[in-house]
mmCIF file of C-alpha atoms and ligand atoms in Angstrom:
data_model
loop_
_atom_site.group_PDB
_atom_site.id
_atom_site.type_symbol
_atom_site.label_atom_id
_atom_site.label_comp_id
_atom_site.label_asym_id
_atom_site.label_seq_id
_atom_site.Cartn_x
_atom_site.Cartn_y
_atom_site.Cartn_z
ATOM 1 C CA MET G 1 -9.093 -88.441 178.386
ATOM 2 C CA GLU G 2 -7.355 -89.389 181.493
ATOM 3 C CA ILE G 3 -7.823 -86.703 184.574
ATOM 4 C CA LYS G 4 -6.281 -87.595 187.420
ATOM 5 C CA ILE G 5 -6.427 -85.319 190.380
ATOM 6 C CA GLU G 6 -4.430 -85.583 194.034
ATOM 7 C CA ASN G 7 -4.881 -83.896 197.075
ATOM 8 C CA LEU G 8 -6.109 -81.026 195.488
ATOM 9 C CA ASN G 9 -6.850 -77.688 197.759
ATOM 10 C CA HIS G 10 -7.692 -73.966 197.046
ATOM 11 C CA SER G 11 -8.890 -71.419 199.102
ATOM 12 C CA TYR G 12 -10.168 -67.602 198.861
ATOM 13 C CA ASP G 13 -9.537 -65.279 201.952
ATOM 14 C CA ASP G 14 -8.254 -68.116 203.919
ATOM 15 C CA LYS G 15 -11.545 -70.061 203.192
ATOM 16 C CA LEU G 16 -11.300 -73.471 201.795
ATOM 17 C CA ILE G 17 -12.996 -73.837 198.727
ATOM 18 C CA LEU G 18 -11.482 -77.209 197.598
ATOM 19 C CA ASP G 19 -10.948 -79.295 200.339
ATOM 20 C CA ASN G 20 -8.486 -82.599 199.501
ATOM 21 C CA ILE G 21 -10.144 -83.510 196.146
ATOM 22 C CA ASN G 22 -9.026 -86.635 194.549
ATOM 23 C CA ILE G 23 -9.959 -88.557 191.358
ATOM 24 C CA GLU G 24 -9.128 -90.477 188.528
ATOM 25 C CA LEU G 25 -10.760 -90.886 185.453
ATOM 26 C CA LYS G 26 -9.802 -93.038 182.328
ATOM 27 C CA ASP G 27 -11.130 -93.090 178.983
ATOM 28 C CA LYS G 28 -13.948 -90.580 179.643
ATOM 29 C CA ASN G 29 -14.634 -87.940 176.707
ATOM 30 C CA ALA G 30 -17.565 -85.804 178.382
ATOM 31 C CA VAL G 31 -17.564 -84.931 182.249
ATOM 32 C CA ALA G 32 -20.347 -83.277 183.614
ATOM 33 C CA LEU G 33 -19.522 -81.508 187.225
ATOM 34 C CA ILE G 34 -22.667 -80.879 189.083
ATOM 35 C CA GLY G 35 -23.847 -79.608 192.455
ATOM 36 C CA PRO G 36 -25.215 -76.685 194.348
ATOM 37 C CA SER G 37 -24.395 -72.839 193.866
ATOM 38 C CA GLY G 38 -21.048 -72.286 195.688
ATOM 39 C CA ALA G 39 -19.800 -75.993 195.955
ATOM 40 C CA GLY G 40 -16.622 -75.052 193.926
ATOM 41 C CA LYS G 41 -17.659 -76.469 190.363
ATOM 42 C CA SER G 42 -16.085 -73.189 188.729
ATOM 43 C CA THR G 43 -13.099 -73.168 190.939
ATOM 44 C CA LEU G 44 -12.338 -76.427 189.779
ATOM 45 C CA LEU G 45 -12.638 -75.806 186.272
ATOM 46 C CA ARG G 46 -10.892 -72.847 186.396
ATOM 47 C CA LEU G 47 -7.850 -74.664 188.054
ATOM 48 C CA LEU G 48 -8.598 -77.418 185.450
ATOM 49 C CA SER G 49 -8.217 -74.994 182.756
ATOM 50 C CA LYS G 50 -5.238 -72.975 184.355
ATOM 51 C CA ILE G 51 -6.991 -69.818 184.469
ATOM 52 C CA GLU G 52 -5.711 -70.196 188.106
ATOM 53 C CA ASN G 53 -3.234 -72.279 189.960
ATOM 54 C CA GLN G 54 -4.428 -74.006 192.552
ATOM 55 C CA ASP G 55 -2.651 -73.524 196.231
ATOM 56 C CA SER G 56 -1.447 -77.229 196.636
ATOM 57 C CA GLY G 57 -2.114 -80.569 194.595
ATOM 58 C CA GLN G 58 -1.752 -82.025 191.484
ATOM 59 C CA ILE G 59 -3.676 -82.293 188.142
ATOM 60 C CA PHE G 60 -2.676 -84.536 185.353
ATOM 61 C CA ILE G 61 -4.475 -84.407 182.144
ATOM 62 C CA ASP G 62 -3.488 -86.938 180.071
ATOM 63 C CA LYS G 63 -1.010 -88.202 182.308
ATOM 64 C CA GLU G 64 0.548 -84.647 181.698
ATOM 65 C CA ASP G 65 1.203 -82.632 184.783
ATOM 66 C CA ILE G 66 -0.537 -79.392 183.934
ATOM 67 C CA SER G 67 0.867 -77.052 186.288
ATOM 68 C CA LEU G 68 4.450 -77.746 185.128
ATOM 69 C CA LYS G 69 3.253 -76.677 181.483
ATOM 70 C CA ASN G 70 3.614 -73.193 180.479
ATOM 71 C CA SER G 71 -0.019 -71.153 180.580
ATOM 72 C CA GLU G 72 0.027 -69.682 176.994
ATOM 73 C CA GLU G 73 1.192 -72.954 175.613
ATOM 74 C CA TYR G 74 -2.004 -74.454 177.694
ATOM 75 C CA TYR G 75 -4.166 -72.090 176.285
ATOM 76 C CA LYS G 76 -3.274 -72.690 172.466
ATOM 77 C CA GLU G 77 -4.238 -76.230 173.141
ATOM 78 C CA VAL G 78 -7.679 -76.063 175.502
ATOM 79 C CA GLY G 79 -10.883 -74.097 174.301
ATOM 80 C CA PHE G 80 -13.081 -71.967 176.779
ATOM 81 C CA VAL G 81 -16.755 -71.589 176.845
ATOM 82 C CA PHE G 82 -18.219 -69.343 179.598
ATOM 83 C CA GLN G 83 -21.608 -68.084 180.473
ATOM 84 C CA ALA G 84 -22.215 -65.214 178.470
ATOM 85 C CA HIS G 85 -20.895 -61.879 176.423
ATOM 86 C CA THR G 86 -17.621 -63.354 175.754
ATOM 87 C CA LEU G 87 -17.521 -62.552 172.152
ATOM 88 C CA PHE G 88 -15.316 -59.257 171.202
ATOM 89 C CA PRO G 89 -18.484 -56.729 170.828
ATOM 90 C CA HIS G 90 -16.934 -54.462 168.270
ATOM 91 C CA LEU G 91 -15.662 -57.278 166.048
ATOM 92 C CA ASN G 92 -17.812 -59.189 163.737
ATOM 93 C CA VAL G 93 -18.630 -63.004 163.952
ATOM 94 C CA LEU G 94 -16.329 -63.795 161.635
ATOM 95 C CA LYS G 95 -13.631 -61.595 162.853
ATOM 96 C CA ASN G 96 -14.019 -63.135 166.347
ATOM 97 C CA ILE G 97 -12.890 -66.278 165.265
ATOM 98 C CA THR G 98 -10.338 -65.518 162.954
ATOM 99 C CA LEU G 99 -8.567 -63.361 165.138
ATOM 100 C CA ILE G 100 -7.453 -65.417 167.680
ATOM 101 C CA LEU G 101 -6.413 -67.879 164.769
ATOM 102 C CA GLU G 102 -4.171 -65.138 163.118
ATOM 103 C CA LYS G 103 -2.983 -63.325 166.198
ATOM 104 C CA VAL G 104 -2.057 -66.244 168.824
ATOM 105 C CA HIS G 105 -2.076 -69.578 166.063
ATOM 106 C CA ASN G 106 -0.497 -67.620 163.273
ATOM 107 C CA VAL G 107 -2.893 -69.456 160.730
ATOM 108 C CA SER G 108 -2.697 -67.062 157.493
ATOM 109 C CA LYS G 109 -5.617 -64.757 156.806
ATOM 110 C CA VAL G 110 -7.232 -66.751 153.917
ATOM 111 C CA ASP G 111 -7.144 -70.372 155.872
ATOM 112 C CA ALA G 112 -8.562 -68.534 159.210
ATOM 113 C CA LYS G 113 -11.267 -67.260 157.027
ATOM 114 C CA LYS G 114 -11.853 -70.798 155.357
ATOM 115 C CA ILE G 115 -11.778 -72.407 158.858
ATOM 116 C CA ALA G 116 -14.026 -70.006 160.596
ATOM 117 C CA PHE G 117 -16.740 -70.294 158.043
ATOM 118 C CA ASN G 118 -16.516 -74.256 157.267
ATOM 119 C CA LEU G 119 -17.367 -73.830 161.255
ATOM 120 C CA LEU G 120 -19.780 -71.292 161.068
ATOM 121 C CA LYS G 121 -21.440 -73.793 158.192
ATOM 122 C CA LYS G 122 -21.376 -76.487 160.231
ATOM 123 C CA PHE G 123 -23.269 -75.178 162.855
ATOM 124 C CA ASP G 124 -25.739 -73.276 161.167
ATOM 125 C CA LEU G 125 -24.330 -69.718 161.865
ATOM 126 C CA HIS G 126 -22.964 -68.749 158.518
ATOM 127 C CA GLU G 127 -25.727 -66.283 157.392
ATOM 128 C CA HIS G 128 -24.684 -64.506 160.586
ATOM 129 C CA ALA G 129 -20.740 -64.275 159.937
ATOM 130 C CA SER G 130 -20.799 -60.286 159.402
ATOM 131 C CA LYS G 131 -23.172 -59.593 162.053
ATOM 132 C CA LEU G 132 -21.740 -57.717 165.556
ATOM 133 C CA PRO G 133 -22.416 -59.754 168.312
ATOM 134 C CA ASN G 134 -24.994 -57.124 169.714
ATOM 135 C CA GLN G 135 -27.255 -58.608 166.580
ATOM 136 C CA LEU G 136 -27.343 -61.735 167.404
ATOM 137 C CA SER G 137 -29.485 -63.755 169.944
ATOM 138 C CA GLY G 138 -28.578 -64.895 173.102
ATOM 139 C CA GLY G 139 -28.493 -68.485 171.810
ATOM 140 C CA GLN G 140 -26.663 -67.770 168.584
ATOM 141 C CA SER G 141 -23.873 -65.774 170.339
ATOM 142 C CA GLN G 142 -23.351 -68.893 172.915
ATOM 143 C CA ARG G 143 -23.052 -70.972 169.361
ATOM 144 C CA VAL G 144 -20.485 -68.574 168.266
ATOM 145 C CA SER G 145 -18.653 -68.558 171.495
ATOM 146 C CA ILE G 146 -18.485 -72.572 171.240
ATOM 147 C CA VAL G 147 -17.638 -72.198 167.561
ATOM 148 C CA ARG G 148 -14.673 -69.830 168.018
ATOM 149 C CA SER G 149 -13.440 -72.404 170.996
ATOM 150 C CA LEU G 150 -13.365 -75.027 168.510
ATOM 151 C CA SER G 151 -11.633 -73.026 165.546
ATOM 152 C CA ILE G 152 -8.311 -74.181 167.614
ATOM 153 C CA ASN G 153 -8.820 -77.489 167.147
ATOM 154 C CA PRO G 154 -8.784 -77.910 170.751
ATOM 155 C CA ARG G 155 -7.431 -81.152 172.524
ATOM 156 C CA LEU G 156 -10.117 -80.188 175.190
ATOM 157 C CA LEU G 157 -12.895 -77.603 176.054
ATOM 158 C CA PHE G 158 -13.839 -76.229 179.156
ATOM 159 C CA LEU G 159 -17.885 -75.025 179.561
ATOM 160 C CA ASP G 160 -18.754 -73.530 182.604
ATOM 161 C CA GLU G 161 -22.729 -72.993 182.304
ATOM 162 C CA PRO G 162 -22.883 -72.115 178.731
ATOM 163 C CA THR G 163 -26.820 -71.620 179.263
ATOM 164 C CA SER G 164 -27.379 -70.415 182.590
ATOM 165 C CA ALA G 165 -28.310 -66.744 180.768
ATOM 166 C CA LEU G 166 -30.301 -68.029 178.170
ATOM 167 C CA ASP G 167 -34.374 -68.816 178.404
ATOM 168 C CA PRO G 168 -35.728 -72.169 177.714
ATOM 169 C CA VAL G 169 -35.824 -72.464 174.158
ATOM 170 C CA LEU G 170 -32.340 -70.796 173.407
ATOM 171 C CA THR G 171 -30.853 -72.704 176.109
ATOM 172 C CA GLN G 172 -32.220 -75.913 174.061
ATOM 173 C CA GLU G 173 -30.044 -74.565 170.894
ATOM 174 C CA VAL G 174 -27.021 -74.408 172.809
ATOM 175 C CA LEU G 175 -27.393 -77.897 174.760
ATOM 176 C CA ASN G 176 -27.990 -79.576 170.836
ATOM 177 C CA THR G 177 -24.975 -77.991 169.600
ATOM 178 C CA ILE G 178 -22.628 -79.449 172.668
ATOM 179 C CA LEU G 179 -24.683 -82.683 172.088
ATOM 180 C CA LYS G 180 -23.235 -82.325 168.393
ATOM 181 C CA LEU G 181 -19.833 -81.776 170.044
ATOM 182 C CA LYS G 182 -20.181 -85.257 171.625
ATOM 183 C CA ASP G 183 -21.651 -87.067 168.822
ATOM 184 C CA GLU G 184 -18.108 -86.058 167.242
ATOM 185 C CA HIS G 185 -15.906 -87.115 169.958
ATOM 186 C CA MET G 186 -14.819 -83.646 171.201
ATOM 187 C CA LYS G 187 -13.282 -84.146 174.727
ATOM 188 C CA PHE G 188 -14.973 -81.812 177.002
ATOM 189 C CA ILE G 189 -15.812 -81.110 180.705
ATOM 190 C CA ILE G 190 -19.167 -79.097 181.452
ATOM 191 C CA VAL G 191 -20.428 -77.325 184.723
ATOM 192 C CA THR G 192 -24.062 -77.348 184.386
ATOM 193 C CA HIS G 193 -27.147 -77.213 186.055
ATOM 194 C CA GLU G 194 -29.176 -79.407 183.041
ATOM 195 C CA ILE G 195 -29.381 -82.403 185.178
ATOM 196 C CA LEU G 196 -31.574 -84.112 181.984
ATOM 197 C CA PHE G 197 -28.666 -82.738 179.452
ATOM 198 C CA ALA G 198 -26.125 -84.121 182.037
ATOM 199 C CA LYS G 199 -27.746 -87.607 181.546
ATOM 200 C CA LYS G 200 -27.624 -87.392 177.542
ATOM 201 C CA ALA G 201 -24.421 -85.744 177.117
ATOM 202 C CA ALA G 202 -22.132 -87.068 179.783
ATOM 203 C CA ASP G 203 -20.238 -90.233 180.052
ATOM 204 C CA TYR G 204 -19.122 -89.445 183.449
ATOM 205 C CA ILE G 205 -20.880 -87.354 186.266
ATOM 206 C CA ILE G 206 -18.943 -85.591 189.265
ATOM 207 C CA PHE G 207 -21.297 -84.162 191.728
ATOM 208 C CA MET G 208 -19.409 -81.362 194.423
ATOM 209 C CA ASP G 209 -21.040 -80.052 197.579
ATOM 210 C CA GLN G 210 -19.181 -77.681 199.573
ATOM 211 C CA GLY G 211 -15.657 -78.481 198.123
ATOM 212 C CA LYS G 212 -15.836 -81.945 198.023
ATOM 213 C CA ILE G 213 -16.594 -84.544 195.568
ATOM 214 C CA VAL G 214 -19.464 -86.346 197.098
ATOM 215 C CA GLU G 215 -19.836 -88.894 194.480
ATOM 216 C CA HIS G 216 -18.895 -89.645 191.132
ATOM 217 C CA GLY G 217 -19.621 -92.251 188.390
ATOM 218 C CA ASP G 218 -21.585 -92.981 184.803
ATOM 219 C CA VAL G 219 -24.672 -91.366 184.339
ATOM 220 C CA SER G 220 -26.627 -94.031 186.677
ATOM 221 C CA ILE G 221 -25.765 -92.513 189.454
ATOM 222 C CA LEU G 222 -28.372 -89.599 188.508
ATOM 223 C CA ASP G 223 -31.289 -92.419 189.201
ATOM 224 C CA ASN G 224 -29.819 -93.936 191.647
ATOM 225 C CA PRO G 225 -27.972 -91.691 193.770
ATOM 226 C CA GLN G 226 -26.291 -93.127 197.068
ATOM 227 C CA THR G 227 -25.525 -90.247 199.471
ATOM 228 C CA ASN G 228 -28.178 -87.967 200.939
ATOM 229 C CA GLN G 229 -26.472 -84.946 199.400
ATOM 230 C CA LEU G 230 -27.351 -86.219 195.979
ATOM 231 C CA LYS G 231 -30.438 -87.341 196.499
ATOM 232 C CA GLN G 232 -31.106 -84.159 198.191
ATOM 233 C CA PHE G 233 -29.601 -82.121 195.162
ATOM 234 C CA LEU G 234 -31.562 -84.044 192.633
ATOM 235 C CA SER G 235 -34.967 -83.827 194.456
ATOM 236 C CA ASN G 236 -34.274 -79.827 194.777
ATOM 237 C CA VAL G 237 -33.793 -79.526 190.938
ATOM 238 C CA PHE G 238 -36.662 -81.162 189.590
ATOM 239 C CA VAL G 239 -38.992 -79.345 192.484
ATOM 240 C CA TRP G 240 -39.998 -77.034 189.364
HETATM 241 N N1 ATP B 1 -12.506 -65.017 193.389
HETATM 242 C C1 ATP B 1 -12.652 -65.606 194.303
HETATM 243 N N2 ATP B 1 -12.541 -64.612 195.307
HETATM 244 C C2 ATP B 1 -13.244 -65.156 196.506
HETATM 245 N N3 ATP B 1 -13.864 -66.128 196.849
HETATM 246 C C3 ATP B 1 -14.482 -67.047 195.722
HETATM 247 C C4 ATP B 1 -13.938 -66.003 194.752
HETATM 248 N N4 ATP B 1 -14.124 -67.347 193.535
HETATM 249 C C5 ATP B 1 -15.174 -68.047 194.218
HETATM 250 N N5 ATP B 1 -15.119 -67.601 195.338
HETATM 251 C C6 ATP B 1 -15.968 -68.637 196.255
HETATM 252 O O1 ATP B 1 -15.502 -69.791 196.403
HETATM 253 C C7 ATP B 1 -16.894 -70.828 196.557
HETATM 254 C C8 ATP B 1 -17.009 -71.443 195.460
HETATM 255 O O2 ATP B 1 -17.543 -71.282 194.255
HETATM 256 P P1 ATP B 1 -17.517 -71.335 192.746
HETATM 257 O O3 ATP B 1 -17.968 -70.459 191.850
HETATM 258 O O4 ATP B 1 -16.528 -72.309 192.397
HETATM 259 O O5 ATP B 1 -18.798 -72.233 193.278
HETATM 260 P P2 ATP B 1 -19.732 -73.148 192.096
HETATM 261 O O6 ATP B 1 -20.288 -74.032 191.972
HETATM 262 O O7 ATP B 1 -19.232 -72.517 190.520
HETATM 263 O O8 ATP B 1 -21.050 -72.251 192.269
HETATM 264 P P3 ATP B 1 -22.510 -71.838 191.272
HETATM 265 O O9 ATP B 1 -23.155 -73.070 190.690
HETATM 266 O O10 ATP B 1 -23.243 -70.706 191.746
HETATM 267 O O11 ATP B 1 -21.813 -71.047 189.853
HETATM 268 C C9 ATP B 1 -17.936 -69.787 196.634
HETATM 269 O O12 ATP B 1 -18.378 -69.451 198.063
HETATM 270 C C10 ATP B 1 -17.432 -68.336 196.240
HETATM 271 O O13 ATP B 1 -17.966 -67.197 197.270
HETATM 272 MG MG1 MG B 2 -20.177 -71.570 189.076
#
């Protein structure tokens, strides 16, 4: 995937949250956004996914200026996974997946069921197909969210701290699922606090602090940080 961000600015309540972001990436499939709390990672992800529109500046994904794109059309092409509890609570696992396929993508009932079952099977979740979300573990629920986002065959997936609500064991479960996406060359941008995972799963790292991209490069920047901010961040992350 190719991403080009030019002079991107975004404020909330007159407070500058993204401060003139510029970056250009080519041939990267798995990008990890890291940085301290409040750095602006989720904000950047929301702009990239068009959940919000930027105040100024431009974002090109695969040469396409996404601000010129109709949001509804864009949402049909990309997938999202957020922290937790994003499944429809009153629908079982299977319906959670087929509903969007049927209603938004006009897939027939029979085909939607087929797609959902195949994906659930692939991610070893098929035995839970008829359960309601509150009958799943946190890890299973997040894996179903990932499966749901994949069901529309997105060209790009956005994940915002998909494991932050999980205990370490469930976190591993979900991270393994995301590693599988990498093996299958799924393109994704993930905000994560799991630095060791980022090292394994990402082919590019973007480190943000206070609304700016402070350092970026391949995963080697995590072993050999150049800026004091990244050094500091990494030493804080590994304190425990
Ligand atoms: N909708 C909003 N309205 C007002 N301020 C916001 C809004 N969303 C984010 N902010 C502010 O923007 C700043 C960046 O927030 P953001 O959520 O992008 O950070 P983050 O890097 O994702 O942090 P975390 O690691 O804690 O999730 C924070 O100071 C936050 O309070
Ligand atoms: Mg965030």
